Amino acid sequence: MRNDVTEADRLRVRLLQTNPVLGDVDGNLARLDAAVAQSADRDLVVAPELASHGYHVGELADLAGLDPADSLLARLGGHGPAVVTGFVESSGHLLHNSAALVTAGGVRVQRKLFPVTYHVWEEGKFFSPGDRLWCHEVAGARLAVLVCNDAWQPPLPWLAAQSGAEVLVVVANSIESDTGVSNHRAWEVLLLHAAMATQSFVVFVNRAGDECGRSFWGGSRVVHPSGEVLGRLGPETDQLDCSLDLAELRALRTRFPLLRESRTDLVARESERLAALERAG
């Protein structure tokens, strides 16, 4: 560990593992706002997927999304740190499962690219997919946001890193699995692989609590590019503070330049070839 790291080389992160109340948008965001107000010593605060609305939105009699410019979201940026939080986004006639990146300068949005519609998940009934993976700068660090199932798509962490992301923020609503596959183990492998393969810090924030008969297992954590878990939470509502050494990450990428072997031209050609086959049926 380097001893000459300055505060400018660090991204101070707080993970908020919350348990939102289904449909209580005003209350959920008020509680989040209060938590952010107590995080003035942080650069970035992260809350789970759909932290504003709860997950099982199909149970709501009247599902209404938020415009990204809504004051309920915008006020989160008034306390100092940048905030990433999941919400239901309203865009014209469409709804999206989105993550807002809120700063004093405004609200930027990452829409979920792969809404889940299989087994017990029915997101495709309510949400339209996004069509762009964004990368933003926060407190001197480049970060991208992956919304739950997006982290299960192998190209996306790689594309984020190729766009310059140094921190992959993964917001999730992952339940205890009854499919015979351990969600805990699967997520552990996915997050370790994303961190090591892209030489990035991974900030994973899952929700806690029970909703509509299903349990969310929490387990929020921060993973170092080496694969070391720098800190993790249990299943209950809680918070975790962590400091990410950006200088160390950049030095690692210089010593072992995995990302220089991008061959994006090859990936683009092969992707287009497969897309053409798919279009042809």
PDB file of C-alpha atoms in Angstrom:
ATOM      1  CA  MET A   1       0.000   0.000   0.000  1.00  0.00           C
ATOM      2  CA  ARG A   2       1.402   3.385  -0.957  1.00  0.00           C
ATOM      3  CA  ASN A   3       1.931   5.870   1.859  1.00  0.00           C
ATOM      4  CA  ASP A   4       2.057   9.024  -0.305  1.00  0.00           C
ATOM      5  CA  VAL A   5      -1.552   8.943  -1.510  1.00  0.00           C
ATOM      6  CA  THR A   6      -3.282  12.309  -1.217  1.00  0.00           C
ATOM      7  CA  GLU A   7      -6.996  12.908  -0.733  1.00  0.00           C
ATOM      8  CA  ALA A   8      -7.156  13.949  -4.392  1.00  0.00           C
ATOM      9  CA  ASP A   9      -6.096  10.402  -5.315  1.00  0.00           C
ATOM     10  CA  ARG A  10      -8.957   8.829  -3.396  1.00  0.00           C
ATOM     11  CA  LEU A  11     -12.663   8.404  -4.006  1.00  0.00           C
ATOM     12  CA  ARG A  12     -14.474   8.250  -0.683  1.00  0.00           C
ATOM     13  CA  VAL A  13     -17.565   6.099  -1.114  1.00  0.00           C
ATOM     14  CA  ARG A  14     -20.532   5.264   1.127  1.00  0.00           C
ATOM     15  CA  LEU A  15     -22.758   2.279   0.324  1.00  0.00           C
ATOM     16  CA  LEU A  16     -26.335   2.549   1.610  1.00  0.00           C
ATOM     17  CA  GLN A  17     -27.969  -0.873   1.848  1.00  0.00           C
ATOM     18  CA  THR A  18     -31.577   0.231   2.220  1.00  0.00           C
ATOM     19  CA  ASN A  19     -34.970  -1.448   2.503  1.00  0.00           C
ATOM     20  CA  PRO A  20     -37.407   0.784   0.588  1.00  0.00           C
ATOM     21  CA  VAL A  21     -41.152   0.642   1.161  1.00  0.00           C
ATOM     22  CA  LEU A  22     -42.976  -0.473  -1.979  1.00  0.00           C
ATOM     23  CA  GLY A  23     -44.701   2.505  -3.576  1.00  0.00           C
ATOM     24  CA  ASP A  24     -43.675   5.067  -0.932  1.00  0.00           C
ATOM     25  CA  VAL A  25     -41.659   7.235  -3.310  1.00  0.00           C
ATOM     26  CA  ASP A  26     -41.805  10.402  -1.206  1.00  0.00           C
ATOM     27  CA  GLY A  27     -40.860   8.560   1.978  1.00  0.00           C
ATOM     28  CA  ASN A  28     -38.115   6.470   0.400  1.00  0.00           C
ATOM     29  CA  LEU A  29     -36.448   9.501  -1.175  1.00  0.00           C
ATOM     30  CA  ALA A  30     -36.867  11.572   1.994  1.00  0.00           C
ATOM     31  CA  ARG A  31     -35.055   8.875   3.973  1.00  0.00           C
ATOM     32  CA  LEU A  32     -32.368   8.685   1.307  1.00  0.00           C
ATOM     33  CA  ASP A  33     -32.000  12.475   1.353  1.00  0.00           C
ATOM     34  CA  ALA A  34     -31.507  12.394   5.125  1.00  0.00           C
ATOM     35  CA  ALA A  35     -28.820   9.709   4.778  1.00  0.00           C
ATOM     36  CA  VAL A  36     -27.015  11.692   2.080  1.00  0.00           C
ATOM     37  CA  ALA A  37     -27.167  14.814   4.262  1.00  0.00           C
ATOM     38  CA  GLN A  38     -25.160  12.866   6.861  1.00  0.00           C
ATOM     39  CA  SER A  39     -22.537  11.901   4.255  1.00  0.00           C
ATOM     40  CA  ALA A  40     -20.885  15.263   3.619  1.00  0.00           C
ATOM     41  CA  ASP A  41     -17.434  13.726   4.108  1.00  0.00           C
ATOM     42  CA  ARG A  42     -17.988  11.351   1.156  1.00  0.00           C
ATOM     43  CA  ASP A  43     -17.429  11.928  -2.564  1.00  0.00           C
ATOM     44  CA  LEU A  44     -20.001   9.365  -3.686  1.00  0.00           C
ATOM     45  CA  VAL A  45     -23.041   7.780  -2.035  1.00  0.00           C
ATOM     46  CA  VAL A  46     -24.690   4.751  -3.655  1.00  0.00           C
ATOM     47  CA  ALA A  47     -28.176   3.337  -2.989  1.00  0.00           C
ATOM     48  CA  PRO A  48     -29.706   0.198  -4.555  1.00  0.00           C
ATOM     49  CA  GLU A  49     -31.660  -0.398  -7.736  1.00  0.00           C
ATOM     50  CA  LEU A  50     -35.220   1.014  -7.543  1.00  0.00           C
ATOM     51  CA  ALA A  51     -34.473   2.520  -4.126  1.00  0.00           C
ATOM     52  CA  SER A  52     -37.176   5.112  -4.769  1.00  0.00           C
ATOM     53  CA  HIS A  53     -40.084   2.796  -5.572  1.00  0.00           C
ATOM     54  CA  GLY A  54     -39.331  -0.727  -4.361  1.00  0.00           C
ATOM     55  CA  TYR A  55     -38.959  -3.681  -6.709  1.00  0.00           C
ATOM     56  CA  HIS A  56     -42.359  -5.320  -7.281  1.00  0.00           C
ATOM     57  CA  VAL A  57     -43.889  -2.384  -9.112  1.00  0.00           C
ATOM     58  CA  GLY A  58     -46.479  -4.643 -10.741  1.00  0.00           C
ATOM     59  CA  GLU A  59     -48.211  -4.798  -7.355  1.00  0.00           C
ATOM     60  CA  LEU A  60     -48.863  -1.052  -7.409  1.00  0.00           C
ATOM     61  CA  ALA A  61     -52.324   0.079  -8.504  1.00  0.00           C
ATOM     62  CA  ASP A  62     -50.881   3.238 -10.042  1.00  0.00           C
ATOM     63  CA  LEU A  63     -47.259   3.029 -11.133  1.00  0.00           C
ATOM     64  CA  ALA A  64     -45.928   6.513 -11.784  1.00  0.00           C
ATOM     65  CA  GLY A  65     -42.337   7.224 -12.709  1.00  0.00           C
ATOM     66  CA  LEU A  66     -40.247  10.286 -12.001  1.00  0.00           C
ATOM     67  CA  ASP A  67     -38.933  12.776 -14.492  1.00  0.00           C
ATOM     68  CA  PRO A  68     -35.144  13.002 -13.965  1.00  0.00           C
ATOM     69  CA  ALA A  69     -35.591  16.733 -13.307  1.00  0.00           C
ATOM     70  CA  ASP A  70     -38.020  16.065 -10.436  1.00  0.00           C
ATOM     71  CA  SER A  71     -37.076  17.946  -7.281  1.00  0.00           C
ATOM     72  CA  LEU A  72     -37.281  14.695  -5.283  1.00  0.00           C
ATOM     73  CA  LEU A  73     -34.179  13.525  -7.140  1.00  0.00           C
ATOM     74  CA  ALA A  74     -32.469  16.866  -7.698  1.00  0.00           C
ATOM     75  CA  ARG A  75     -32.359  17.715  -3.996  1.00  0.00           C
ATOM     76  CA  LEU A  76     -30.129  14.691  -3.361  1.00  0.00           C
ATOM     77  CA  GLY A  77     -27.304  16.614  -5.033  1.00  0.00           C
ATOM     78  CA  GLY A  78     -27.439  19.492  -2.579  1.00  0.00           C
ATOM     79  CA  HIS A  79     -25.397  17.962   0.238  1.00  0.00           C
ATOM     80  CA  GLY A  80     -21.928  17.685  -1.301  1.00  0.00           C
ATOM     81  CA  PRO A  81     -21.388  14.114  -2.494  1.00  0.00           C
ATOM     82  CA  ALA A  82     -22.573  12.739  -5.806  1.00  0.00           C
ATOM     83  CA  VAL A  83     -25.390  10.213  -5.405  1.00  0.00           C
ATOM     84  CA  VAL A  84     -26.263   7.125  -7.439  1.00  0.00           C
ATOM     85  CA  THR A  85     -29.727   5.737  -6.788  1.00  0.00           C
ATOM     86  CA  GLY A  86     -32.191   3.542  -8.624  1.00  0.00           C
ATOM     87  CA  PHE A  87     -35.605   4.898  -9.618  1.00  0.00           C
ATOM     88  CA  VAL A  88     -38.500   4.401 -12.023  1.00  0.00           C
ATOM     89  CA  GLU A  89     -37.947   6.910 -14.815  1.00  0.00           C
ATOM     90  CA  SER A  90     -40.833   8.376 -16.779  1.00  0.00           C
ATOM     91  CA  SER A  91     -39.987   9.308 -20.373  1.00  0.00           C
ATOM     92  CA  GLY A  92     -43.003  10.206 -22.470  1.00  0.00           C
ATOM     93  CA  HIS A  93     -45.214   7.119 -22.636  1.00  0.00           C
ATOM     94  CA  LEU A  94     -42.391   4.827 -21.482  1.00  0.00           C
ATOM     95  CA  LEU A  95     -41.031   3.766 -18.116  1.00  0.00           C
ATOM     96  CA  HIS A  96     -37.428   2.716 -17.493  1.00  0.00           C
ATOM     97  CA  ASN A  97     -35.670   0.971 -14.633  1.00  0.00           C
ATOM     98  CA  SER A  98     -32.961   3.597 -14.277  1.00  0.00           C
ATOM     99  CA  ALA A  99     -30.148   4.794 -12.055  1.00  0.00           C
ATOM    100  CA  ALA A 100     -29.728   8.512 -11.439  1.00  0.00           C
ATOM    101  CA  LEU A 101     -26.316  10.088 -10.930  1.00  0.00           C
ATOM    102  CA  VAL A 102     -27.168  13.239  -9.002  1.00  0.00           C
ATOM    103  CA  THR A 103     -24.728  16.083  -8.391  1.00  0.00           C
ATOM    104  CA  ALA A 104     -25.040  19.789  -7.685  1.00  0.00           C
ATOM    105  CA  GLY A 105     -24.790  20.229 -11.452  1.00  0.00           C
ATOM    106  CA  GLY A 106     -27.862  18.154 -12.254  1.00  0.00           C
ATOM    107  CA  VAL A 107     -29.131  14.615 -12.839  1.00  0.00           C
ATOM    108  CA  ARG A 108     -27.724  12.156 -15.367  1.00  0.00           C
ATOM    109  CA  VAL A 109     -29.429   8.853 -16.080  1.00  0.00           C
ATOM    110  CA  GLN A 110     -28.310   5.320 -16.878  1.00  0.00           C
ATOM    111  CA  ARG A 111     -31.212   3.167 -18.049  1.00  0.00           C
ATOM    112  CA  LYS A 112     -31.133  -0.568 -17.446  1.00  0.00           C
ATOM    113  CA  LEU A 113     -30.086  -2.166 -20.709  1.00  0.00           C
ATOM    114  CA  PHE A 114     -31.270  -5.722 -19.984  1.00  0.00           C
ATOM    115  CA  PRO A 115     -34.512  -5.724 -17.948  1.00  0.00           C
ATOM    116  CA  VAL A 116     -35.104  -9.246 -16.638  1.00  0.00           C
ATOM    117  CA  THR A 117     -38.145 -11.153 -17.893  1.00  0.00           C
ATOM    118  CA  TYR A 118     -37.826 -14.823 -16.960  1.00  0.00           C
ATOM    119  CA  HIS A 119     -38.436 -17.088 -13.950  1.00  0.00           C
ATOM    120  CA  VAL A 120     -39.975 -14.829 -11.242  1.00  0.00           C
ATOM    121  CA  TRP A 121     -38.908 -11.543 -12.859  1.00  0.00           C
ATOM    122  CA  GLU A 122     -41.334  -9.567 -15.024  1.00  0.00           C
ATOM    123  CA  GLU A 123     -39.524  -6.298 -15.716  1.00  0.00           C
ATOM    124  CA  GLY A 124     -40.264  -6.456 -19.438  1.00  0.00           C
ATOM    125  CA  LYS A 125     -43.954  -5.939 -18.672  1.00  0.00           C
ATOM    126  CA  PHE A 126     -43.272  -2.509 -17.227  1.00  0.00           C
ATOM    127  CA  PHE A 127     -39.885  -1.215 -18.357  1.00  0.00           C
ATOM    128  CA  SER A 128     -38.391  -0.382 -21.739  1.00  0.00           C
ATOM    129  CA  PRO A 129     -34.656  -1.094 -22.126  1.00  0.00           C
ATOM    130  CA  GLY A 130     -32.034   1.593 -22.444  1.00  0.00           C
ATOM    131  CA  ASP A 131     -29.786   1.803 -25.489  1.00  0.00           C
ATOM    132  CA  ARG A 132     -26.554   3.421 -24.286  1.00  0.00           C
ATOM    133  CA  LEU A 133     -23.914   2.759 -21.638  1.00  0.00           C
ATOM    134  CA  TRP A 134     -22.621   6.035 -20.224  1.00  0.00           C
ATOM    135  CA  CYS A 135     -19.394   6.932 -18.433  1.00  0.00           C
ATOM    136  CA  HIS A 136     -19.157  10.004 -16.182  1.00  0.00           C
ATOM    137  CA  GLU A 137     -16.574  11.792 -14.051  1.00  0.00           C
ATOM    138  CA  VAL A 138     -17.158  12.142 -10.320  1.00  0.00           C
ATOM    139  CA  ALA A 139     -14.603  13.772  -8.024  1.00  0.00           C
ATOM    140  CA  GLY A 140     -11.769  13.019 -10.440  1.00  0.00           C
ATOM    141  CA  ALA A 141     -12.768   9.398 -11.069  1.00  0.00           C
ATOM    142  CA  ARG A 142     -14.411   7.964 -14.161  1.00  0.00           C
ATOM    143  CA  LEU A 143     -17.357   5.707 -13.372  1.00  0.00           C
ATOM    144  CA  ALA A 144     -20.074   3.731 -15.118  1.00  0.00           C
ATOM    145  CA  VAL A 145     -23.281   2.346 -13.631  1.00  0.00           C
ATOM    146  CA  LEU A 146     -24.595  -1.156 -14.311  1.00  0.00           C
ATOM    147  CA  VAL A 147     -28.136  -1.901 -13.155  1.00  0.00           C
ATOM    148  CA  CYS A 148     -28.353  -5.441 -11.715  1.00  0.00           C
ATOM    149  CA  ASN A 149     -28.781  -7.822 -14.686  1.00  0.00           C
ATOM    150  CA  ASP A 150     -26.572  -5.578 -16.820  1.00  0.00           C
ATOM    151  CA  ALA A 151     -23.617  -6.819 -14.753  1.00  0.00           C
ATOM    152  CA  TRP A 152     -24.433 -10.361 -15.946  1.00  0.00           C
ATOM    153  CA  GLN A 153     -23.812  -9.371 -19.575  1.00  0.00           C
ATOM    154  CA  PRO A 154     -20.072  -9.983 -20.191  1.00  0.00           C
ATOM    155  CA  PRO A 155     -19.555  -7.187 -22.755  1.00  0.00           C
ATOM    156  CA  LEU A 156     -20.836  -4.391 -20.526  1.00  0.00           C
ATOM    157  CA  PRO A 157     -18.107  -4.163 -17.843  1.00  0.00           C
ATOM    158  CA  TRP A 158     -15.529  -4.393 -20.656  1.00  0.00           C
ATOM    159  CA  LEU A 159     -17.262  -1.672 -22.690  1.00  0.00           C
ATOM    160  CA  ALA A 160     -17.410   0.535 -19.600  1.00  0.00           C
ATOM    161  CA  ALA A 161     -13.683   0.128 -18.994  1.00  0.00           C
ATOM    162  CA  GLN A 162     -12.916   0.786 -22.658  1.00  0.00           C
ATOM    163  CA  SER A 163     -14.886   4.029 -22.255  1.00  0.00           C
ATOM    164  CA  GLY A 164     -12.546   5.005 -19.438  1.00  0.00           C
ATOM    165  CA  ALA A 165     -14.420   3.799 -16.363  1.00  0.00           C
ATOM    166  CA  GLU A 166     -12.221   3.216 -13.326  1.00  0.00           C
ATOM    167  CA  VAL A 167     -15.117   2.452 -10.986  1.00  0.00           C
ATOM    168  CA  LEU A 168     -18.004   0.147 -11.886  1.00  0.00           C
ATOM    169  CA  VAL A 169     -21.039   0.935  -9.756  1.00  0.00           C
ATOM    170  CA  VAL A 170     -23.466  -2.001  -9.709  1.00  0.00           C
ATOM    171  CA  VAL A 171     -26.889  -1.362  -8.163  1.00  0.00           C
ATOM    172  CA  ALA A 172     -29.089  -4.405  -7.616  1.00  0.00           C
ATOM    173  CA  ASN A 173     -32.286  -5.927  -6.243  1.00  0.00           C
ATOM    174  CA  SER A 174     -31.107  -9.518  -5.906  1.00  0.00           C
ATOM    175  CA  ILE A 175     -33.317 -12.001  -4.070  1.00  0.00           C
ATOM    176  CA  GLU A 176     -32.567 -15.236  -2.300  1.00  0.00           C
ATOM    177  CA  SER A 177     -32.578 -17.743  -5.169  1.00  0.00           C
ATOM    178  CA  ASP A 178     -34.878 -20.744  -5.337  1.00  0.00           C
ATOM    179  CA  THR A 179     -33.595 -21.990  -8.701  1.00  0.00           C
ATOM    180  CA  GLY A 180     -30.874 -24.259  -7.350  1.00  0.00           C
ATOM    181  CA  VAL A 181     -28.220 -21.673  -8.216  1.00  0.00           C
ATOM    182  CA  SER A 182     -26.764 -19.671  -5.333  1.00  0.00           C
ATOM    183  CA  ASN A 183     -27.185 -15.975  -6.077  1.00  0.00           C
ATOM    184  CA  HIS A 184     -24.583 -15.219  -3.431  1.00  0.00           C
ATOM    185  CA  ARG A 185     -21.951 -17.353  -5.152  1.00  0.00           C
ATOM    186  CA  ALA A 186     -22.892 -16.221  -8.652  1.00  0.00           C
ATOM    187  CA  TRP A 187     -22.637 -12.555  -7.733  1.00  0.00           C
ATOM    188  CA  GLU A 188     -19.324 -13.132  -5.952  1.00  0.00           C
ATOM    189  CA  VAL A 189     -17.820 -14.637  -9.108  1.00  0.00           C
ATOM    190  CA  LEU A 190     -19.314 -11.978 -11.392  1.00  0.00           C
ATOM    191  CA  LEU A 191     -18.037  -9.096  -9.296  1.00  0.00           C
ATOM    192  CA  LEU A 192     -14.557 -10.553  -8.881  1.00  0.00           C
ATOM    193  CA  HIS A 193     -14.314 -11.193 -12.614  1.00  0.00           C
ATOM    194  CA  ALA A 194     -15.512  -7.681 -13.470  1.00  0.00           C
ATOM    195  CA  ALA A 195     -12.963  -6.109 -11.126  1.00  0.00           C
ATOM    196  CA  MET A 196     -10.008  -8.202 -12.265  1.00  0.00           C
ATOM    197  CA  ALA A 197     -10.760  -8.382 -15.997  1.00  0.00           C
ATOM    198  CA  THR A 198     -11.316  -4.637 -16.317  1.00  0.00           C
ATOM    199  CA  GLN A 199      -8.815  -3.543 -13.642  1.00  0.00           C
ATOM    200  CA  SER A 200     -11.537  -1.508 -11.956  1.00  0.00           C
ATOM    201  CA  PHE A 201     -12.966  -0.958  -8.515  1.00  0.00           C
ATOM    202  CA  VAL A 202     -16.432  -2.496  -8.265  1.00  0.00           C
ATOM    203  CA  VAL A 203     -18.965  -0.943  -5.906  1.00  0.00           C
ATOM    204  CA  PHE A 204     -21.913  -3.338  -5.520  1.00  0.00           C
ATOM    205  CA  VAL A 205     -25.018  -2.179  -3.654  1.00  0.00           C
ATOM    206  CA  ASN A 206     -27.888  -4.625  -3.192  1.00  0.00           C
ATOM    207  CA  ARG A 207     -31.012  -3.949  -1.140  1.00  0.00           C
ATOM    208  CA  ALA A 208     -32.095  -5.587   2.104  1.00  0.00           C
ATOM    209  CA  GLY A 209     -35.416  -6.687   3.564  1.00  0.00           C
ATOM    210  CA  ASP A 210     -38.513  -8.528   2.379  1.00  0.00           C
ATOM    211  CA  GLU A 211     -41.072  -7.528  -0.228  1.00  0.00           C
ATOM    212  CA  CYS A 212     -44.057  -9.425  -1.630  1.00  0.00           C
ATOM    213  CA  GLY A 213     -42.891 -12.685  -0.061  1.00  0.00           C
ATOM    214  CA  ARG A 214     -39.330 -12.485  -1.387  1.00  0.00           C
ATOM    215  CA  SER A 215     -36.156 -11.776   0.577  1.00  0.00           C
ATOM    216  CA  PHE A 216     -33.286  -9.607  -0.596  1.00  0.00           C
ATOM    217  CA  TRP A 217     -29.934 -10.781   0.675  1.00  0.00           C
ATOM    218  CA  GLY A 218     -27.921  -7.556   0.840  1.00  0.00           C
ATOM    219  CA  GLY A 219     -24.236  -8.430   0.708  1.00  0.00           C
ATOM    220  CA  SER A 220     -23.181  -5.022  -0.642  1.00  0.00           C
ATOM    221  CA  ARG A 221     -19.422  -4.757  -1.054  1.00  0.00           C
ATOM    222  CA  VAL A 222     -16.421  -3.071  -2.634  1.00  0.00           C
ATOM    223  CA  VAL A 223     -14.007  -5.135  -4.722  1.00  0.00           C
ATOM    224  CA  HIS A 224     -10.428  -4.076  -5.492  1.00  0.00           C
ATOM    225  CA  PRO A 225      -9.009  -4.619  -9.016  1.00  0.00           C
ATOM    226  CA  SER A 226      -6.901  -7.429  -7.525  1.00  0.00           C
ATOM    227  CA  GLY A 227     -10.070  -9.263  -6.488  1.00  0.00           C
ATOM    228  CA  GLU A 228      -9.673  -8.425  -2.802  1.00  0.00           C
ATOM    229  CA  VAL A 229     -12.954  -7.559  -1.100  1.00  0.00           C
ATOM    230  CA  LEU A 230     -12.257  -4.303   0.739  1.00  0.00           C
ATOM    231  CA  GLY A 231     -15.455  -4.457   2.769  1.00  0.00           C
ATOM    232  CA  ARG A 232     -18.874  -6.067   2.715  1.00  0.00           C
ATOM    233  CA  LEU A 233     -22.202  -5.927   4.512  1.00  0.00           C
ATOM    234  CA  GLY A 234     -24.483  -8.642   5.815  1.00  0.00           C
ATOM    235  CA  PRO A 235     -28.184  -9.104   5.010  1.00  0.00           C
ATOM    236  CA  GLU A 236     -29.604  -6.238   7.098  1.00  0.00           C
ATOM    237  CA  THR A 237     -30.011  -2.539   6.363  1.00  0.00           C
ATOM    238  CA  ASP A 238     -26.615  -0.975   6.941  1.00  0.00           C
ATOM    239  CA  GLN A 239     -23.970   1.265   5.429  1.00  0.00           C
ATOM    240  CA  LEU A 240     -20.322   0.837   4.497  1.00  0.00           C
ATOM    241  CA  ASP A 241     -17.602   3.437   3.956  1.00  0.00           C
ATOM    242  CA  CYS A 242     -14.622   2.725   1.749  1.00  0.00           C
ATOM    243  CA  SER A 243     -11.791   4.750   0.222  1.00  0.00           C
ATOM    244  CA  LEU A 244     -10.733   3.852  -3.326  1.00  0.00           C
ATOM    245  CA  ASP A 245      -7.068   4.479  -4.180  1.00  0.00           C
ATOM    246  CA  LEU A 246      -7.264   5.807  -7.738  1.00  0.00           C
ATOM    247  CA  ALA A 247      -3.518   6.355  -8.000  1.00  0.00           C
ATOM    248  CA  GLU A 248      -2.928   2.683  -7.206  1.00  0.00           C
ATOM    249  CA  LEU A 249      -5.464   1.646  -9.847  1.00  0.00           C
ATOM    250  CA  ARG A 250      -3.878   3.859 -12.502  1.00  0.00           C
ATOM    251  CA  ALA A 251      -0.421   2.547 -11.661  1.00  0.00           C
ATOM    252  CA  LEU A 252      -1.720  -1.031 -11.988  1.00  0.00           C
ATOM    253  CA  ARG A 253      -3.168  -0.274 -15.416  1.00  0.00           C
ATOM    254  CA  THR A 254       0.177   1.186 -16.479  1.00  0.00           C
ATOM    255  CA  ARG A 255       2.199  -1.808 -15.251  1.00  0.00           C
ATOM    256  CA  PHE A 256      -0.197  -4.406 -16.657  1.00  0.00           C
ATOM    257  CA  PRO A 257      -2.032  -2.744 -19.571  1.00  0.00           C
ATOM    258  CA  LEU A 258      -4.776  -5.326 -20.118  1.00  0.00           C
ATOM    259  CA  LEU A 259      -7.151  -2.739 -21.524  1.00  0.00           C
ATOM    260  CA  ARG A 260      -4.766  -1.827 -24.337  1.00  0.00           C
ATOM    261  CA  GLU A 261      -5.510  -5.225 -25.880  1.00  0.00           C
ATOM    262  CA  SER A 262      -8.999  -4.042 -26.720  1.00  0.00           C
ATOM    263  CA  ARG A 263      -9.333  -5.107 -30.384  1.00  0.00           C
ATOM    264  CA  THR A 264     -12.580  -3.127 -30.461  1.00  0.00           C
ATOM    265  CA  ASP A 265     -12.533  -3.392 -34.250  1.00  0.00           C
ATOM    266  CA  LEU A 266     -12.628  -7.189 -33.985  1.00  0.00           C
ATOM    267  CA  VAL A 267     -15.371  -7.103 -31.370  1.00  0.00           C
ATOM    268  CA  ALA A 268     -17.420  -4.705 -33.514  1.00  0.00           C
ATOM    269  CA  ARG A 269     -17.073  -6.881 -36.626  1.00  0.00           C
ATOM    270  CA  GLU A 270     -18.002 -10.083 -34.814  1.00  0.00           C
ATOM    271  CA  SER A 271     -20.922  -8.375 -33.087  1.00  0.00           C
ATOM    272  CA  GLU A 272     -22.235  -7.077 -36.404  1.00  0.00           C
ATOM    273  CA  ARG A 273     -21.858 -10.521 -37.981  1.00  0.00           C
ATOM    274  CA  LEU A 274     -23.928 -12.085 -35.206  1.00  0.00           C
ATOM    275  CA  ALA A 275     -26.463  -9.258 -35.338  1.00  0.00           C
ATOM    276  CA  ALA A 276     -26.890  -9.816 -39.089  1.00  0.00           C
ATOM    277  CA  LEU A 277     -27.565 -13.507 -38.493  1.00  0.00           C
ATOM    278  CA  GLU A 278     -30.096 -12.602 -35.825  1.00  0.00           C
ATOM    279  CA  ARG A 279     -31.847 -10.140 -38.135  1.00  0.00           C
ATOM    280  CA  ALA A 280     -31.980 -12.764 -40.880  1.00  0.00           C
ATOM    281  CA  GLY A 281     -33.779 -15.091 -38.506  1.00  0.00           C
TER     282      GLY A 281
END
